[in-house]
Each structure stands twice: as structure tokens, then as C-alpha cells.
Amino acid sequence: MSGQASNIVILTGAGISAESGLGTFRDAGGIWSKFDPMKLATPEGYAADPDTVLDFYSARRANLLEARPNGAHLALAQLEQAWMQAARGQFLLVTQNIDDLHEQAGSASLLHMHGELLKTRCTACGHLFTDREPLAVPRVCPSCGQAGTLRPHVVWFGEMPLGMDQIYAALEQADLFVAVGTSGTVWPAAGFVQEARAAGAWTVELTLEPGEVSALFDERHYGPATEVLPDWVQRLTGAGPAHA
Ligand code: BV8
């Protein structure tokens, strides 16, 4: 089925960046096993203790500056180029990740639904800018000059994810939906497979182990993303059926 697909939507999660050295959230030893997401990834947590929240994101920002894309990120960038060159149809890569490894790998049709770690936003004037520096409460906004108003441009729990209209519009047109390296725990992203199925799309899960919505996928391949994703892309774009 997916061999004839024309409109493709891909959703990635923390698992695609695991082999680049960036932590996942819910695997053994994951980020949320060391840090409390309710204290560090909510507007309430930021309001209650901005220093601790900004230190948490500053540490992840510094870690990200050392990270490089892996073979899975590159495979998705190559798939996008092949799709565009063949004019096969629409291509949208939606990521839950706040790293910039998809950009580094060359992906262009990319939507960060949970924001971007290398961007900072001013809560006073809304100024949004690329920022590789540590975040700290005394830093002043380069636009309005106020201090204590800068936060990471990431979507916290309880906040509206970004680009939802564009995502749902793409899912309605999708013939193929592929989820890579996500546990299917966080909503509304976890519900995208249901939207794709309702649109009649073939759905594929590529991850290390079954997630919370795995039963909803037509096709599943388990293993490290740097192995299962290039293999699946080759079968989709090269010789041979895209699914066994
Ligand atoms: C919202 C940014 C209102 C910050 C993050 C029902 C409907 C709507 C909302 C909810 C709902 N039920 C509950 C909610 C509330 C909440 C939610 O989902 N809670 C969960 C925990 C129950 N959702 C929200 O608050 C969202 N906002 O709902 O607004 C609304 C309602 C409807 C419609 C619109 C709006 C906002 C959620 C965003 C929170 N921000 N991150 C930061 O990063 O610090 S969440 C965080 O989790 C990351 O973004 C992460 O990407 C994301 C999802 O996790 P995964 O990417 O899946 O990572 P995880 O560790 O869980 O899994 C890793 C996977 O990789 C595993 O499967 C593993 O097997 C695999 N893996 C590991 N190694 C490899 C690998 N795979 C391949 N290769 C490997 N080597």
C-alpha cells in the first residue's frame, strides 16, 4: 500500500535523537526519571521557580550544541528530497523534539509542534529569537529591554502545541503516516495515528519497542532508528515492497 503513497506525514519523537546522544524522556534512565516534568516543563513550574527551569533548559541547550544528526535524521532528509524530486505529493515532517538535528540533516518541510530549544521568547513583548546562550533570569530582552521575561520557546504541558491546524490539514490528506521514535504517550501527538487512519492512510510505527498506541498501526518495525528507518526508506523508494 505505502508503495503508491503520495501524501506523507512523518511524526518523530525523542527516540530518533537517542543515537545522537540526546536523552529520551520515558525510557529507563530517561529525562523524566531524573527531573519532575510538572516542575520543569509547565508554565506553573516556570512561574514558581524560573531559575531552576532556566538552568534545566540551559543545560539541555548546551548539550544540544555538541550533538550531531544520525543516520535516521539523514534518511528522512533524503526521503524528503526524493519525494520532492519525484513530485510524488505532499511531504510534512512533524517533530515533537525541540532539538535542531532535523535541520542539521537537511530537512526543510519541518514543523516543531513542541517548539525549539535554540529559540528564546520574551513573555513581555513576544520577541522570538534564535539563542545559543544560557538562559538566566537577569538577562534582558534584546527587543524591549526588560529583565526576567525570557523563556525557552518550547511548548510545556498544558500549553497549546504549535502548528496544529497545519498538522490536522496534512493528516486529512495523508496516504501514509509514519511515527518514528515516539512512545505515543503525549497528546495530542499520540492521537495523530487515529486521524491518519480516519483519512484512510497506511500507518507505520518505527521505534525501539512498542508504544502506547502501537496497536493502531498497520505496520510496525522495531529496532534502533538508525537501522529500521533507512531500511524502511529504501524499501519505500527503492526496489521491493514497502511492507512485508
Ligand atoms: C495540550 C517540550 C491543550 C518541552 C514536551 C489528551 C488530549 C490533549 C492533551 C492531553 C490529553 N491527555 C493528557 C493531556 C495533557 C498533556 C499530555 O499529553 N500528558 C501526558 C504525559 C499524559 N499534553 C499537553 O499538555 C500538551 N498540550 O494538551 O494543550 C490541547 C488539547 C488538544 C489539542 C491541542 C491542545 C502539550 C504537550 C507538550 C509537552 N512538551 N516537550 C521539553 O522537551 O522539555 S513533551 C515531551 O514528550 C517531548 O516533547 C517529547 O518529544 C514528547 C513525547 O515523548 P517522546 O518523544 O515519545 O519520547 P519518550 O521518551 O516518551 O519515548 C521515546 C521513544 O523512543 C520510545 O518509544 C522508545 O522506545 C524510543 N526509542 C528509544 N531509543 C530509540 C528509540 N527509537 C528508535 N531508536 C532508538 N535508538
XYZ file of C-alpha atoms and ligand atoms in Angstrom:
324
model
C 0.000 0.000 0.000
C 2.599 2.547 1.056
C 4.480 1.936 -2.210
C 1.900 4.060 -4.073
C 1.608 6.690 -1.312
C 1.613 10.317 -2.464
C 0.949 12.495 0.632
C 3.144 11.542 3.571
C 3.176 12.813 7.163
C 6.015 11.759 9.449
C 5.994 12.265 13.235
C 9.238 11.980 15.168
C 9.920 11.832 18.896
C 12.889 11.713 21.226
C 13.872 8.203 20.052
C 15.142 9.492 16.711
C 17.686 11.661 18.557
C 18.668 8.991 21.104
C 21.608 7.744 18.983
C 22.840 11.344 18.735
C 23.327 11.318 22.487
C 20.238 13.342 23.417
C 18.184 11.777 26.189
C 14.712 10.352 25.725
C 12.044 11.049 28.302
C 10.395 7.817 29.356
C 12.948 5.098 28.712
C 14.784 3.670 31.705
C 17.007 6.491 32.966
C 15.141 8.986 30.785
C 14.879 12.707 31.460
C 11.597 12.445 33.334
C 13.043 9.770 35.619
C 15.572 12.338 36.871
C 13.533 15.523 36.652
C 9.901 16.246 37.513
C 8.140 17.413 34.328
C 5.464 19.170 36.383
C 8.138 21.353 37.984
C 10.307 21.842 34.879
C 8.019 21.629 31.831
C 4.903 23.577 32.877
C 4.107 27.321 32.998
C 3.342 26.894 36.705
C 6.779 25.420 37.346
C 8.438 28.307 35.486
C 6.415 30.887 37.443
C 7.227 29.203 40.768
C 10.967 28.710 40.179
C 12.276 30.344 36.978
C 15.938 29.900 37.970
C 15.650 26.115 38.176
C 13.622 25.862 34.970
C 16.035 28.106 33.052
C 19.022 26.127 34.363
C 17.346 22.879 33.172
C 16.866 24.228 29.646
C 20.291 25.908 29.582
C 21.913 22.534 30.341
C 19.930 20.828 27.548
C 20.769 23.706 25.184
C 24.495 23.306 25.896
C 24.223 19.536 25.381
C 22.420 20.073 22.080
C 25.211 22.319 20.748
C 27.509 19.260 20.909
C 25.046 16.903 19.164
C 25.027 15.924 15.500
C 22.302 14.277 13.394
C 22.439 10.487 12.969
C 21.607 8.170 10.066
C 17.897 8.301 10.869
C 17.742 12.106 10.557
C 19.705 11.861 7.300
C 17.395 9.152 5.937
C 14.376 11.430 6.472
C 16.117 14.347 4.715
C 16.958 12.064 1.786
C 13.386 10.745 1.658
C 12.069 14.320 1.506
C 14.421 15.170 -1.363
C 13.427 12.012 -3.271
C 9.745 12.774 -2.669
C 10.078 16.344 -3.934
C 12.219 15.402 -6.947
C 9.705 12.744 -7.981
C 6.872 15.239 -7.336
C 5.107 12.339 -5.606
C 2.945 14.589 -3.449
C 2.944 16.468 -0.162
C 5.621 15.798 2.465
C 5.418 17.060 6.067
C 7.792 16.177 8.901
C 6.259 16.979 12.307
C 8.614 16.645 15.244
C 7.861 16.617 18.959
C 11.561 17.231 19.511
C 12.945 20.623 20.401
C 16.432 19.859 19.046
C 17.656 21.102 15.635
C 19.013 17.784 14.342
C 16.421 17.509 11.552
C 17.516 20.963 10.317
C 21.175 19.997 10.556
C 20.412 16.866 8.482
C 18.774 18.994 5.750
C 15.047 18.505 6.383
C 13.082 21.504 5.072
C 9.348 20.750 5.311
C 9.573 20.605 9.102
C 7.240 21.659 11.917
C 8.315 21.755 15.569
C 4.982 21.205 17.339
C 6.617 21.423 20.794
C 8.835 24.402 19.963
C 12.610 24.765 19.631
C 15.307 24.675 22.327
C 17.572 27.077 20.378
C 14.924 29.796 20.380
C 14.064 32.169 23.238
C 10.831 34.136 23.644
C 10.090 37.242 25.687
C 6.936 36.846 27.770
C 6.533 40.624 27.895
C 6.803 41.702 24.242
C 6.671 38.359 22.419
C 10.062 38.852 20.734
C 11.248 35.461 19.403
C 14.900 34.948 18.502
C 17.497 32.271 17.909
C 19.590 31.943 21.042
C 22.504 29.624 21.883
C 23.360 31.352 25.163
C 22.416 30.101 28.640
C 19.067 31.387 29.883
C 19.068 33.271 33.195
C 16.518 35.447 34.953
C 18.667 38.653 34.890
C 19.119 38.505 31.079
C 17.264 41.361 29.379
C 15.127 41.036 26.274
C 17.089 42.355 23.255
C 13.887 43.949 21.972
C 12.044 45.523 24.917
C 14.941 45.645 27.385
C 13.013 44.121 30.252
C 14.711 41.576 32.548
C 13.186 38.391 33.942
C 10.883 37.889 30.956
C 12.851 35.403 28.786
C 11.789 31.722 28.473
C 12.690 28.870 26.149
C 10.427 28.746 23.071
C 9.127 25.277 23.954
C 5.571 24.034 24.499
C 5.078 22.990 28.119
C 2.415 20.647 29.465
C -0.939 22.424 29.418
C 0.154 24.732 26.584
C -1.186 24.573 23.029
C 1.186 22.798 20.644
C 2.256 24.776 17.574
C 1.011 24.336 14.011
C -1.995 22.211 14.909
C -4.155 23.492 12.035
C -1.429 22.702 9.507
C -0.851 19.267 11.062
C -4.526 18.268 11.040
C -4.903 19.537 7.451
C -1.942 17.380 6.361
C -3.283 14.337 8.229
C -6.639 14.690 6.463
C -4.839 14.403 3.098
C -2.352 11.727 4.153
C -1.951 8.404 2.330
C 0.963 7.422 4.549
C 1.685 8.236 8.230
C 4.964 7.175 9.831
C 5.776 7.575 13.555
C 9.477 7.302 14.413
C 10.938 7.031 17.933
C 7.942 8.123 19.962
C 6.248 6.338 22.867
C 2.777 7.608 21.961
C 2.366 8.966 25.488
C 1.985 12.697 24.885
C -1.200 14.151 23.452
C -2.361 15.460 21.046
C 0.590 13.957 19.066
C -0.317 10.435 20.232
C -3.698 10.836 18.532
C -2.283 11.626 15.062
C -2.300 7.949 14.056
C -6.064 7.885 14.617
C -6.520 10.992 12.443
C -4.411 9.388 9.702
C -6.373 6.136 9.843
C -9.637 8.081 9.585
C -8.252 9.634 6.390
C -7.536 6.157 5.016
C -3.752 6.389 5.364
C -1.421 3.415 5.754
C 0.215 3.810 9.178
C 3.727 2.688 10.131
C 5.456 2.663 13.532
C 9.276 2.586 13.599
C 10.618 2.576 17.143
C 12.733 0.610 19.627
C 9.822 -1.097 21.351
C 6.021 -0.938 21.186
C 4.491 2.300 22.456
C 1.121 3.134 23.940
C -0.766 3.308 20.640
C 1.139 0.618 18.722
C -1.992 -1.477 18.197
C -3.364 1.278 15.911
C -0.553 0.968 13.340
C -0.914 -1.171 10.192
C 2.821 -1.884 10.063
C 5.467 -1.916 12.832
C 9.246 -2.368 12.739
C 11.205 -2.378 15.994
C 14.859 -1.559 16.455
C 17.213 1.428 16.615
C 16.080 4.233 14.301
C 19.450 4.280 12.512
C 18.719 0.682 11.418
C 14.954 0.418 10.885
C 14.392 3.823 9.277
C 16.975 3.731 6.446
C 15.861 0.157 5.715
C 12.216 1.193 5.517
C 13.006 4.280 3.386
C 14.972 2.075 0.974
C 12.002 -0.275 0.615
C 9.639 2.667 0.111
C 11.734 4.460 -2.517
C 13.848 1.601 -3.894
C 13.045 -1.873 -5.216
C 10.799 -4.240 -3.324
C 7.511 -3.819 -1.450
C 7.470 -1.141 1.239
C 5.911 -3.548 3.691
C 6.240 -7.278 4.148
C -2.120 20.320 25.371
C 8.643 20.129 25.251
C -4.199 21.500 25.040
C 9.405 20.522 26.457
C 7.010 18.381 25.747
C -5.429 14.473 25.731
C -5.537 15.477 24.760
C -4.776 16.640 24.880
C -3.904 16.819 25.950
C -3.786 15.821 26.903
C -4.547 14.652 26.804
N -4.222 13.862 27.850
C -3.279 14.492 28.609
C -3.011 15.699 28.085
C -2.063 16.677 28.633
C -0.643 16.518 28.143
C -0.214 15.094 27.988
O -0.211 14.545 26.880
N 0.217 14.477 29.076
C 0.714 13.112 29.006
C 2.035 12.992 29.752
C -0.365 12.199 29.559
N -0.471 17.207 26.869
C -0.212 18.536 26.870
O -0.181 19.203 27.862
C 0.033 19.180 25.514
N -0.786 20.373 25.392
O -2.699 19.286 25.536
O -2.773 21.542 25.133
C -4.618 20.916 23.723
C -5.523 19.863 23.684
C -5.907 19.314 22.465
C -5.369 19.817 21.284
C -4.466 20.866 21.350
C -4.071 21.397 22.570
C 1.477 19.666 25.374
C 2.427 18.510 25.401
C 3.846 19.003 25.079
C 4.700 18.958 26.310
N 6.081 19.278 25.943
N 8.245 18.737 25.405
C 10.636 19.689 26.618
O 11.013 18.893 25.704
O 11.241 19.862 27.671
S 6.629 16.750 25.911
C 7.949 15.706 25.632
O 7.358 14.422 25.364
C 8.822 15.942 24.415
O 8.315 16.896 23.514
C 8.810 14.558 23.755
O 9.165 14.577 22.441
C 7.419 14.248 23.972
C 6.902 12.915 23.600
O 7.770 11.964 24.120
P 8.537 11.026 23.068
O 9.155 11.908 22.032
O 7.629 9.976 22.610
O 9.707 10.478 23.959
P 9.614 9.269 25.010
O 10.849 9.320 25.854
O 8.275 9.270 25.644
O 9.700 7.948 24.094
C 10.907 7.677 23.423
C 10.577 6.636 22.374
O 11.748 6.402 21.594
C 10.200 5.285 22.978
O 9.160 4.737 22.199
C 11.475 4.431 22.786
O 11.157 3.075 22.578
C 12.023 5.034 21.532
N 13.481 4.904 21.378
C 14.454 4.995 22.331
N 15.656 4.829 21.745
C 15.434 4.662 20.407
C 14.047 4.723 20.177
N 13.511 4.583 18.959
C 14.350 4.377 17.929
N 15.692 4.315 18.062
C 16.265 4.456 19.270
N 17.612 4.389 19.385
